[in-house]
Amino acid sequence: MSEPKRIALYGGSFDPPHMGHRKLVQNLLRNFPDLQKICILPNRISPFKRQKYFLPIESFNLCKLNFEDLDPLKIEVLDNEILKESISYTYESILEVKSKYVGYELDLIIGDDQVADLIKWKNIEIILKEVSRFIVYRRKYAPFRPIPLPNQLLSQKFLIQENELWKESSSDWRAYPSNKDLYPKVLDEILSIIQNKYPLEIFEQWRKVIQKELTETRFNHSIRVSNLAEELSISYGYLFPQKAKIAGLVHDITKQKTVDFHLEKFNRYGFDGFKSIPKEAYHAFSGKFYLSELGMEDSEILNSIANHTLGNPQLTALDGIVYISDFLGSDYFYDHPSFDDSFSLAKKSLAYGMNLKAKNTIQDLIAKNKSIHENTLQIYNKTNKLLEEV
Ligand SMILES: [Fe+2]
Ligand SMILES: [Fe+2]
């Protein structure tokens, strides 16, 4: 009897796909020469995750660039899930792939951290019936460390891979976009996606909006912050300076609105968090809501606006850039010539810049007998530690 024809299904967010994913597929090609096809399935909305950073069609194109050249005959990137509007479940994808490749045995590629909860996946009985082998790759447990397999699944065939753990992760990349974790073709495509989303005309549109919302002095501050955000991006190696330029421009959009305006936004969007923040920071949070009403869809920019006053210990690169630029572009900073050295140091180091703003905010609040928000203290402590380690 001849060997069955085999196909492997590898689904995921791929938001974006990176070198770790690529290494996994290289391993599959090397270790499973019996696979006739490896189907890569970027999902639209995962049952486990939030809204994605890249649009479905962008993820699809990025996956083609990340994987197809490894073996164009064997690798196929599927568009099944990106065409759906609703949550995608693995059992549905399995059935769709099996109906496309009739007569093939199907292997499912999963991470070691997914094994324990596999039994809870929707319609697991269909998955267990249709999947021939589970190929488990390591992303949590180091090679040769036992991976706990649930009792109910022991009868299933699990093929544990002894791959090295890779350091790349999509969520780290989203927080600190850099080129080192990406396949060069993927990087080029991402740069072109972002470049096309933020051409100069978009900046000009927002500039007109901001000019109407703010007094001349506040508008001038916003332009300074915008230019600084672009400059710091280039200096820190943040890949999307044009995004930072827009974030800096719009950061104070609701700075001159009334308290009632802010409260109306908090009420409308069910934001209870305002009770624990000082009134001076209301504009950062209402700004996020107001900007999304005006058509700003980029969640990275929106979050950087919310975080620009109090900061947040988990700041992303863009959050940090806007946080620092706001300080370096403030009248307070200009009125203190003693800051001259700090300016050039802040331009070189994100941690230094964040520390500088947090420290000055703390000193200023103490001088005014005001309370210090815990986010500011946490940023100060965290960046102090980082700077001590250098
Ligand atoms: Fe502000
Ligand atoms: Fe500001």
PDB file of C-alpha atoms in Angstrom, residues 14-307:
ATOM      1  CA  PHE A  14       1.107  36.411  11.607  1.00  0.00           C
ATOM      2  CA  ASP A  15       0.753  40.017  12.732  1.00  0.00           C
ATOM      3  CA  PRO A  16       3.337  40.368  11.241  1.00  0.00           C
ATOM      4  CA  PRO A  17       5.024  37.124  10.140  1.00  0.00           C
ATOM      5  CA  HIS A  18       8.677  37.038  11.202  1.00  0.00           C
ATOM      6  CA  MET A  19      11.899  35.036  11.047  1.00  0.00           C
ATOM      7  CA  GLY A  20      10.704  32.689  13.829  1.00  0.00           C
ATOM      8  CA  HIS A  21       7.722  31.609  11.724  1.00  0.00           C
ATOM      9  CA  ARG A  22      10.028  31.231   8.759  1.00  0.00           C
ATOM     10  CA  LYS A  23      12.432  29.003  10.700  1.00  0.00           C
ATOM     11  CA  LEU A  24       9.506  26.815  11.740  1.00  0.00           C
ATOM     12  CA  VAL A  25       8.508  26.211   8.125  1.00  0.00           C
ATOM     13  CA  GLN A  26      12.144  25.539   7.198  1.00  0.00           C
ATOM     14  CA  ASN A  27      12.183  22.892   9.957  1.00  0.00           C
ATOM     15  CA  LEU A  28       8.995  21.331   8.621  1.00  0.00           C
ATOM     16  CA  LEU A  29      10.398  21.114   5.108  1.00  0.00           C
ATOM     17  CA  ARG A  30      13.552  19.494   6.425  1.00  0.00           C
ATOM     18  CA  ASN A  31      11.992  17.106   8.961  1.00  0.00           C
ATOM     19  CA  PHE A  32       8.856  16.087   7.067  1.00  0.00           C
ATOM     20  CA  PRO A  33       9.776  15.380   3.460  1.00  0.00           C
ATOM     21  CA  ASP A  34       6.551  13.330   3.270  1.00  0.00           C
ATOM     22  CA  LEU A  35       4.485  16.558   3.324  1.00  0.00           C
ATOM     23  CA  GLN A  36       3.192  17.332  -0.178  1.00  0.00           C
ATOM     24  CA  LYS A  37       1.849  20.716   0.917  1.00  0.00           C
ATOM     25  CA  ILE A  38       2.204  23.169   3.785  1.00  0.00           C
ATOM     26  CA  CYS A  39      -0.795  25.482   3.983  1.00  0.00           C
ATOM     27  CA  ILE A  40      -0.211  28.756   5.814  1.00  0.00           C
ATOM     28  CA  LEU A  41      -3.419  30.247   7.091  1.00  0.00           C
ATOM     29  CA  PRO A  42      -3.349  33.826   8.410  1.00  0.00           C
ATOM     30  CA  ASN A  43      -6.479  34.409  10.475  1.00  0.00           C
ATOM     31  CA  ARG A  44      -8.638  37.481  10.299  1.00  0.00           C
ATOM     32  CA  ILE A  45      -9.731  37.632  13.925  1.00  0.00           C
ATOM     33  CA  SER A  46      -8.379  34.992  16.244  1.00  0.00           C
ATOM     34  CA  PRO A  47     -10.719  33.655  18.965  1.00  0.00           C
ATOM     35  CA  PHE A  48      -7.930  34.463  21.438  1.00  0.00           C
ATOM     36  CA  LYS A  49      -6.774  37.875  20.350  1.00  0.00           C
ATOM     37  CA  ARG A  50      -7.602  41.510  19.840  1.00  0.00           C
ATOM     38  CA  GLN A  51      -7.978  43.419  16.616  1.00  0.00           C
ATOM     39  CA  LYS A  52      -4.950  42.905  14.423  1.00  0.00           C
ATOM     40  CA  TYR A  53      -2.269  45.488  13.653  1.00  0.00           C
ATOM     41  CA  PHE A  54      -2.208  44.699   9.930  1.00  0.00           C
ATOM     42  CA  LEU A  55      -5.287  44.485   7.728  1.00  0.00           C
ATOM     43  CA  PRO A  56      -6.250  40.964   6.589  1.00  0.00           C
ATOM     44  CA  ILE A  57      -5.065  41.523   3.038  1.00  0.00           C
ATOM     45  CA  GLU A  58      -1.787  42.960   4.331  1.00  0.00           C
ATOM     46  CA  SER A  59      -1.199  39.885   6.540  1.00  0.00           C
ATOM     47  CA  PHE A  60      -1.933  37.672   3.561  1.00  0.00           C
ATOM     48  CA  ASN A  61       0.605  39.453   1.334  1.00  0.00           C
ATOM     49  CA  LEU A  62       3.208  39.520   4.114  1.00  0.00           C
ATOM     50  CA  CYS A  63       2.778  35.764   4.595  1.00  0.00           C
ATOM     51  CA  LYS A  64       3.313  35.140   0.890  1.00  0.00           C
ATOM     52  CA  LEU A  65       6.599  37.045   1.084  1.00  0.00           C
ATOM     53  CA  ASN A  66       7.663  35.393   4.332  1.00  0.00           C
ATOM     54  CA  PHE A  67       7.088  31.788   3.289  1.00  0.00           C
ATOM     55  CA  GLU A  68       6.514  31.086  -0.377  1.00  0.00           C
ATOM     56  CA  ASP A  69      10.101  31.345  -1.584  1.00  0.00           C
ATOM     57  CA  LEU A  70      11.135  28.567   0.844  1.00  0.00           C
ATOM     58  CA  ASP A  71       9.499  26.072  -1.507  1.00  0.00           C
ATOM     59  CA  PRO A  72       7.051  27.570  -4.031  1.00  0.00           C
ATOM     60  CA  LEU A  73       5.724  24.159  -5.017  1.00  0.00           C
ATOM     61  CA  LYS A  74       4.892  22.994  -1.513  1.00  0.00           C
ATOM     62  CA  ILE A  75       3.900  26.186   0.271  1.00  0.00           C
ATOM     63  CA  GLU A  76       0.520  27.733  -0.199  1.00  0.00           C
ATOM     64  CA  VAL A  77      -0.820  30.773   1.669  1.00  0.00           C
ATOM     65  CA  LEU A  78      -4.575  30.446   2.039  1.00  0.00           C
ATOM     66  CA  ASP A  79      -7.041  33.321   2.021  1.00  0.00           C
ATOM     67  CA  ASN A  80      -9.930  31.348   3.602  1.00  0.00           C
ATOM     68  CA  GLU A  81      -9.941  33.157   6.914  1.00  0.00           C
ATOM     69  CA  ILE A  82      -9.043  36.659   5.832  1.00  0.00           C
ATOM     70  CA  LEU A  83     -12.195  36.746   3.707  1.00  0.00           C
ATOM     71  CA  LYS A  84     -14.394  36.078   6.753  1.00  0.00           C
ATOM     72  CA  GLU A  85     -16.006  38.807   8.825  1.00  0.00           C
ATOM     73  CA  SER A  86     -16.448  36.712  11.949  1.00  0.00           C
ATOM     74  CA  ILE A  87     -14.182  34.875  14.375  1.00  0.00           C
ATOM     75  CA  SER A  88     -12.327  31.978  12.769  1.00  0.00           C
ATOM     76  CA  TYR A  89     -12.199  28.563  14.422  1.00  0.00           C
ATOM     77  CA  THR A  90      -9.583  25.942  13.691  1.00  0.00           C
ATOM     78  CA  TYR A  91     -12.110  23.147  13.093  1.00  0.00           C
ATOM     79  CA  GLU A  92     -13.691  25.199  10.263  1.00  0.00           C
ATOM     80  CA  SER A  93     -10.314  25.748   8.624  1.00  0.00           C
ATOM     81  CA  ILE A  94      -9.506  22.047   8.891  1.00  0.00           C
ATOM     82  CA  LEU A  95     -12.775  21.091   7.195  1.00  0.00           C
ATOM     83  CA  GLU A  96     -12.243  23.666   4.454  1.00  0.00           C
ATOM     84  CA  VAL A  97      -8.706  22.489   3.732  1.00  0.00           C
ATOM     85  CA  LYS A  98      -9.798  18.848   3.731  1.00  0.00           C
ATOM     86  CA  SER A  99     -12.593  19.606   1.284  1.00  0.00           C
ATOM     87  CA  LYS A 100     -10.091  21.343  -0.992  1.00  0.00           C
ATOM     88  CA  TYR A 101      -7.514  18.547  -0.745  1.00  0.00           C
ATOM     89  CA  VAL A 102      -9.675  15.454  -0.829  1.00  0.00           C
ATOM     90  CA  GLY A 103      -7.894  12.226   0.100  1.00  0.00           C
ATOM     91  CA  TYR A 104      -5.024  13.931   1.961  1.00  0.00           C
ATOM     92  CA  GLU A 105      -4.106  13.172   5.567  1.00  0.00           C
ATOM     93  CA  LEU A 106      -3.977  16.454   7.490  1.00  0.00           C
ATOM     94  CA  ASP A 107      -1.289  17.356  10.058  1.00  0.00           C
ATOM     95  CA  LEU A 108      -1.935  20.326  12.321  1.00  0.00           C
ATOM     96  CA  ILE A 109       0.977  22.526  13.394  1.00  0.00           C
ATOM     97  CA  ILE A 110       0.574  23.856  16.944  1.00  0.00           C
ATOM     98  CA  GLY A 111       2.759  25.505  19.579  1.00  0.00           C
ATOM     99  CA  ASP A 112       3.724  23.687  22.791  1.00  0.00           C
ATOM    100  CA  ASP A 113       1.817  26.323  24.775  1.00  0.00           C
ATOM    101  CA  GLN A 114      -1.397  25.411  22.945  1.00  0.00           C
ATOM    102  CA  VAL A 115      -1.338  21.719  23.808  1.00  0.00           C
ATOM    103  CA  ALA A 116      -2.671  21.979  27.380  1.00  0.00           C
ATOM    104  CA  ASP A 117      -5.837  23.804  26.277  1.00  0.00           C
ATOM    105  CA  LEU A 118      -6.358  21.959  23.023  1.00  0.00           C
ATOM    106  CA  ILE A 119      -9.169  19.948  24.574  1.00  0.00           C
ATOM    107  CA  LYS A 120     -11.150  23.182  25.068  1.00  0.00           C
ATOM    108  CA  TRP A 121     -10.993  24.232  21.404  1.00  0.00           C
ATOM    109  CA  LYS A 122     -14.355  24.591  19.718  1.00  0.00           C
ATOM    110  CA  ASN A 123     -15.604  21.287  18.281  1.00  0.00           C
ATOM    111  CA  ILE A 124     -12.473  19.468  19.400  1.00  0.00           C
ATOM    112  CA  GLU A 125     -14.087  16.132  18.493  1.00  0.00           C
ATOM    113  CA  ILE A 126     -14.062  17.203  14.822  1.00  0.00           C
ATOM    114  CA  ILE A 127     -10.437  18.321  15.128  1.00  0.00           C
ATOM    115  CA  LEU A 128      -9.398  15.007  16.695  1.00  0.00           C
ATOM    116  CA  LYS A 129     -11.233  13.050  14.037  1.00  0.00           C
ATOM    117  CA  GLU A 130      -9.854  14.976  11.069  1.00  0.00           C
ATOM    118  CA  VAL A 131      -6.245  15.568  12.179  1.00  0.00           C
ATOM    119  CA  SER A 132      -3.839  12.770  11.459  1.00  0.00           C
ATOM    120  CA  ARG A 133      -0.862  14.078  13.479  1.00  0.00           C
ATOM    121  CA  PHE A 134      -0.232  17.083  15.709  1.00  0.00           C
ATOM    122  CA  ILE A 135       3.191  18.519  14.957  1.00  0.00           C
ATOM    123  CA  VAL A 136       4.131  20.434  18.110  1.00  0.00           C
ATOM    124  CA  TYR A 137       6.846  23.055  17.896  1.00  0.00           C
ATOM    125  CA  ARG A 138       8.552  24.631  20.864  1.00  0.00           C
ATOM    126  CA  ARG A 139       8.064  28.265  21.702  1.00  0.00           C
ATOM    127  CA  LYS A 140       7.779  27.996  25.487  1.00  0.00           C
ATOM    128  CA  TYR A 141       9.440  24.781  26.674  1.00  0.00           C
ATOM    129  CA  ALA A 142      13.140  24.472  25.859  1.00  0.00           C
ATOM    130  CA  PRO A 143      14.230  21.480  23.717  1.00  0.00           C
ATOM    131  CA  PHE A 144      13.949  18.120  25.461  1.00  0.00           C
ATOM    132  CA  ARG A 145      11.944  19.571  28.374  1.00  0.00           C
ATOM    133  CA  PRO A 146       8.739  17.532  28.736  1.00  0.00           C
ATOM    134  CA  ILE A 147       5.608  19.155  27.343  1.00  0.00           C
ATOM    135  CA  PRO A 148       2.546  18.296  29.445  1.00  0.00           C
ATOM    136  CA  LEU A 149       0.027  16.405  27.319  1.00  0.00           C
ATOM    137  CA  PRO A 150      -3.565  16.242  28.589  1.00  0.00           C
ATOM    138  CA  ASN A 151      -4.694  12.698  29.500  1.00  0.00           C
ATOM    139  CA  GLN A 152      -7.699  12.852  27.199  1.00  0.00           C
ATOM    140  CA  LEU A 153      -5.430  13.367  24.200  1.00  0.00           C
ATOM    141  CA  LEU A 154      -2.751  10.780  24.830  1.00  0.00           C
ATOM    142  CA  SER A 155      -4.236   8.482  22.215  1.00  0.00           C
ATOM    143  CA  GLN A 156      -3.651  11.162  19.575  1.00  0.00           C
ATOM    144  CA  LYS A 157      -0.401  11.269  17.728  1.00  0.00           C
ATOM    145  CA  PHE A 158       1.807  14.143  18.874  1.00  0.00           C
ATOM    146  CA  LEU A 159       5.123  14.716  17.145  1.00  0.00           C
ATOM    147  CA  ILE A 160       7.175  16.960  19.394  1.00  0.00           C
ATOM    148  CA  GLN A 161       9.791  19.021  17.556  1.00  0.00           C
ATOM    149  CA  GLU A 162      13.111  19.758  19.232  1.00  0.00           C
ATOM    150  CA  ASN A 163      13.527  23.145  17.581  1.00  0.00           C
ATOM    151  CA  GLU A 164      15.534  25.879  19.316  1.00  0.00           C
ATOM    152  CA  LEU A 165      13.294  28.525  20.890  1.00  0.00           C
ATOM    153  CA  TRP A 166      13.397  31.656  18.791  1.00  0.00           C
ATOM    154  CA  LYS A 167      13.523  35.116  20.252  1.00  0.00           C
ATOM    155  CA  GLU A 168      11.343  36.799  17.645  1.00  0.00           C
ATOM    156  CA  SER A 169       7.737  37.569  18.523  1.00  0.00           C
ATOM    157  CA  SER A 170       5.051  39.546  16.719  1.00  0.00           C
ATOM    158  CA  SER A 171       3.928  41.340  19.877  1.00  0.00           C
ATOM    159  CA  ASP A 172       7.479  42.489  20.701  1.00  0.00           C
ATOM    160  CA  TRP A 173       7.851  43.643  17.129  1.00  0.00           C
ATOM    161  CA  ARG A 174       4.620  45.657  17.312  1.00  0.00           C
ATOM    162  CA  ALA A 175       5.810  47.394  20.485  1.00  0.00           C
ATOM    163  CA  TYR A 176       9.327  48.043  19.171  1.00  0.00           C
ATOM    164  CA  PRO A 177       9.284  47.689  15.381  1.00  0.00           C
ATOM    165  CA  SER A 178      12.772  46.922  14.096  1.00  0.00           C
ATOM    166  CA  ASN A 179      14.200  45.264  11.045  1.00  0.00           C
ATOM    167  CA  LYS A 180      16.215  42.543  12.752  1.00  0.00           C
ATOM    168  CA  ASP A 181      13.341  40.101  13.324  1.00  0.00           C
ATOM    169  CA  LEU A 182      11.968  40.293   9.815  1.00  0.00           C
ATOM    170  CA  TYR A 183      12.785  38.660   6.561  1.00  0.00           C
ATOM    171  CA  PRO A 184      14.060  41.542   4.333  1.00  0.00           C
ATOM    172  CA  LYS A 185      11.248  41.109   1.791  1.00  0.00           C
ATOM    173  CA  VAL A 186       8.685  41.381   4.602  1.00  0.00           C
ATOM    174  CA  LEU A 187      10.393  44.488   5.949  1.00  0.00           C
ATOM    175  CA  ASP A 188      10.257  46.181   2.521  1.00  0.00           C
ATOM    176  CA  GLU A 189       6.559  45.408   2.214  1.00  0.00           C
ATOM    177  CA  ILE A 190       5.800  46.708   5.723  1.00  0.00           C
ATOM    178  CA  LEU A 191       7.687  49.929   5.009  1.00  0.00           C
ATOM    179  CA  SER A 192       5.707  50.398   1.835  1.00  0.00           C
ATOM    180  CA  ILE A 193       2.375  49.666   3.604  1.00  0.00           C
ATOM    181  CA  ILE A 194       3.051  52.290   6.287  1.00  0.00           C
ATOM    182  CA  GLN A 195       4.511  54.781   3.790  1.00  0.00           C
ATOM    183  CA  ASN A 196       1.327  54.570   1.719  1.00  0.00           C
ATOM    184  CA  LYS A 197      -0.866  55.050   4.784  1.00  0.00           C
ATOM    185  CA  TYR A 198       0.886  58.208   5.913  1.00  0.00           C
ATOM    186  CA  PRO A 199       1.821  60.321   2.932  1.00  0.00           C
ATOM    187  CA  LEU A 200       2.322  64.063   3.372  1.00  0.00           C
ATOM    188  CA  GLU A 201      -1.301  64.795   2.391  1.00  0.00           C
ATOM    189  CA  ILE A 202      -2.553  62.934   5.463  1.00  0.00           C
ATOM    190  CA  PHE A 203      -0.257  64.985   7.673  1.00  0.00           C
ATOM    191  CA  GLU A 204      -1.592  68.164   6.010  1.00  0.00           C
ATOM    192  CA  GLN A 205      -5.200  67.113   6.625  1.00  0.00           C
ATOM    193  CA  TRP A 206      -4.519  66.618  10.317  1.00  0.00           C
ATOM    194  CA  ARG A 207      -2.559  69.879  10.492  1.00  0.00           C
ATOM    195  CA  LYS A 208      -5.654  71.769   9.328  1.00  0.00           C
ATOM    196  CA  VAL A 209      -7.826  69.978  11.895  1.00  0.00           C
ATOM    197  CA  ILE A 210      -5.414  70.755  14.737  1.00  0.00           C
ATOM    198  CA  GLN A 211      -5.054  74.398  13.728  1.00  0.00           C
ATOM    199  CA  LYS A 212      -8.823  74.802  14.161  1.00  0.00           C
ATOM    200  CA  GLU A 213      -8.889  73.061  17.544  1.00  0.00           C
ATOM    201  CA  LEU A 214      -6.062  74.941  19.274  1.00  0.00           C
ATOM    202  CA  THR A 215      -4.854  78.465  20.068  1.00  0.00           C
ATOM    203  CA  GLU A 216      -1.783  79.640  18.193  1.00  0.00           C
ATOM    204  CA  THR A 217       0.552  78.991  21.139  1.00  0.00           C
ATOM    205  CA  ARG A 218      -0.732  75.449  21.632  1.00  0.00           C
ATOM    206  CA  PHE A 219      -0.656  74.817  17.896  1.00  0.00           C
ATOM    207  CA  ASN A 220       2.995  75.914  17.757  1.00  0.00           C
ATOM    208  CA  HIS A 221       3.773  73.521  20.606  1.00  0.00           C
ATOM    209  CA  SER A 222       2.074  70.728  18.623  1.00  0.00           C
ATOM    210  CA  ILE A 223       4.182  71.457  15.546  1.00  0.00           C
ATOM    211  CA  ARG A 224       7.343  71.396  17.681  1.00  0.00           C
ATOM    212  CA  VAL A 225       6.315  68.063  19.221  1.00  0.00           C
ATOM    213  CA  SER A 226       5.518  66.692  15.773  1.00  0.00           C
ATOM    214  CA  ASN A 227       8.961  67.626  14.426  1.00  0.00           C
ATOM    215  CA  LEU A 228      10.672  66.256  17.521  1.00  0.00           C
ATOM    216  CA  ALA A 229       8.726  62.987  17.268  1.00  0.00           C
ATOM    217  CA  GLU A 230       9.965  62.556  13.704  1.00  0.00           C
ATOM    218  CA  GLU A 231      13.538  63.422  14.691  1.00  0.00           C
ATOM    219  CA  LEU A 232      13.572  61.066  17.693  1.00  0.00           C
ATOM    220  CA  SER A 233      12.108  58.250  15.583  1.00  0.00           C
ATOM    221  CA  ILE A 234      15.001  58.472  13.165  1.00  0.00           C
ATOM    222  CA  SER A 235      17.485  58.736  15.993  1.00  0.00           C
ATOM    223  CA  TYR A 236      16.039  55.725  17.930  1.00  0.00           C
ATOM    224  CA  GLY A 237      15.633  53.608  14.802  1.00  0.00           C
ATOM    225  CA  TYR A 238      11.822  53.537  15.006  1.00  0.00           C
ATOM    226  CA  LEU A 239      10.780  52.442  11.527  1.00  0.00           C
ATOM    227  CA  PHE A 240       7.823  54.771  10.961  1.00  0.00           C
ATOM    228  CA  PRO A 241       8.824  58.406  11.564  1.00  0.00           C
ATOM    229  CA  GLN A 242       5.891  59.653   9.461  1.00  0.00           C
ATOM    230  CA  LYS A 243       3.478  57.990  11.901  1.00  0.00           C
ATOM    231  CA  ALA A 244       5.281  59.552  14.859  1.00  0.00           C
ATOM    232  CA  LYS A 245       5.092  62.952  13.137  1.00  0.00           C
ATOM    233  CA  ILE A 246       1.297  62.691  12.985  1.00  0.00           C
ATOM    234  CA  ALA A 247       1.026  61.389  16.565  1.00  0.00           C
ATOM    235  CA  GLY A 248       3.078  64.354  17.798  1.00  0.00           C
ATOM    236  CA  LEU A 249       0.928  66.760  15.813  1.00  0.00           C
ATOM    237  CA  VAL A 250      -2.394  65.538  17.203  1.00  0.00           C
ATOM    238  CA  HIS A 251      -1.364  64.685  20.782  1.00  0.00           C
ATOM    239  CA  ASP A 252      -2.999  67.735  22.430  1.00  0.00           C
ATOM    240  CA  ILE A 253      -6.107  67.899  20.258  1.00  0.00           C
ATOM    241  CA  THR A 254      -8.463  68.205  23.273  1.00  0.00           C
ATOM    242  CA  LYS A 255      -6.080  70.095  25.547  1.00  0.00           C
ATOM    243  CA  GLN A 256      -8.216  73.231  25.455  1.00  0.00           C
ATOM    244  CA  LYS A 257     -11.614  71.582  25.796  1.00  0.00           C
ATOM    245  CA  THR A 258     -13.735  71.922  28.942  1.00  0.00           C
ATOM    246  CA  VAL A 259     -13.956  69.335  31.706  1.00  0.00           C
ATOM    247  CA  ASP A 260     -17.530  68.685  30.569  1.00  0.00           C
ATOM    248  CA  PHE A 261     -16.235  67.832  27.097  1.00  0.00           C
ATOM    249  CA  HIS A 262     -13.798  65.272  28.548  1.00  0.00           C
ATOM    250  CA  LEU A 263     -16.436  63.772  30.853  1.00  0.00           C
ATOM    251  CA  GLU A 264     -18.921  63.450  28.009  1.00  0.00           C
ATOM    252  CA  LYS A 265     -16.357  61.386  26.047  1.00  0.00           C
ATOM    253  CA  PHE A 266     -15.549  59.196  29.088  1.00  0.00           C
ATOM    254  CA  ASN A 267     -19.232  58.606  29.642  1.00  0.00           C
ATOM    255  CA  ARG A 268     -19.943  57.830  25.999  1.00  0.00           C
ATOM    256  CA  TYR A 269     -17.125  55.276  25.764  1.00  0.00           C
ATOM    257  CA  GLY A 270     -17.603  53.780  29.250  1.00  0.00           C
ATOM    258  CA  PHE A 271     -14.146  54.889  30.410  1.00  0.00           C
ATOM    259  CA  ASP A 272     -14.185  54.606  34.221  1.00  0.00           C
ATOM    260  CA  GLY A 273     -10.427  54.921  34.510  1.00  0.00           C
ATOM    261  CA  PHE A 274     -10.727  58.729  34.609  1.00  0.00           C
ATOM    262  CA  LYS A 275     -11.579  58.524  38.336  1.00  0.00           C
ATOM    263  CA  SER A 276      -7.991  57.624  39.141  1.00  0.00           C
ATOM    264  CA  ILE A 277      -6.259  60.218  36.978  1.00  0.00           C
ATOM    265  CA  PRO A 278      -5.610  63.898  37.665  1.00  0.00           C
ATOM    266  CA  LYS A 279      -7.684  66.439  35.715  1.00  0.00           C
ATOM    267  CA  GLU A 280      -4.513  67.614  33.924  1.00  0.00           C
ATOM    268  CA  ALA A 281      -4.386  64.231  32.185  1.00  0.00           C
ATOM    269  CA  TYR A 282      -8.029  64.108  31.065  1.00  0.00           C
ATOM    270  CA  HIS A 283      -7.151  65.532  27.656  1.00  0.00           C
ATOM    271  CA  ALA A 284      -4.831  62.615  26.860  1.00  0.00           C
ATOM    272  CA  PHE A 285      -7.680  60.114  27.209  1.00  0.00           C
ATOM    273  CA  SER A 286     -10.463  62.231  25.698  1.00  0.00           C
ATOM    274  CA  GLY A 287      -8.043  63.009  22.848  1.00  0.00           C
ATOM    275  CA  LYS A 288      -7.891  59.340  21.979  1.00  0.00           C
ATOM    276  CA  PHE A 289     -11.699  59.089  21.776  1.00  0.00           C
ATOM    277  CA  TYR A 290     -12.123  62.360  19.899  1.00  0.00           C
ATOM    278  CA  LEU A 291      -9.459  61.445  17.335  1.00  0.00           C
ATOM    279  CA  SER A 292     -11.135  58.131  16.613  1.00  0.00           C
ATOM    280  CA  GLU A 293     -14.417  60.010  16.056  1.00  0.00           C
ATOM    281  CA  LEU A 294     -12.562  62.183  13.541  1.00  0.00           C
ATOM    282  CA  GLY A 295     -11.400  59.102  11.643  1.00  0.00           C
ATOM    283  CA  MET A 296      -8.040  58.186  13.188  1.00  0.00           C
ATOM    284  CA  GLU A 297      -7.962  54.378  12.977  1.00  0.00           C
ATOM    285  CA  ASP A 298      -4.360  53.634  13.901  1.00  0.00           C
ATOM    286  CA  SER A 299      -4.490  52.083  17.370  1.00  0.00           C
ATOM    287  CA  GLU A 300      -0.756  52.598  17.869  1.00  0.00           C
ATOM    288  CA  ILE A 301      -1.174  56.353  17.399  1.00  0.00           C
ATOM    289  CA  LEU A 302      -4.343  56.460  19.520  1.00  0.00           C
ATOM    290  CA  ASN A 303      -2.624  54.671  22.411  1.00  0.00           C
ATOM    291  CA  SER A 304       0.362  56.989  22.235  1.00  0.00           C
ATOM    292  CA  ILE A 305      -2.020  59.944  22.672  1.00  0.00           C
ATOM    293  CA  ALA A 306      -3.657  58.344  25.732  1.00  0.00           C
ATOM    294  CA  ASN A 307      -0.217  57.695  27.253  1.00  0.00           C
TER     295      ASN A 307
END
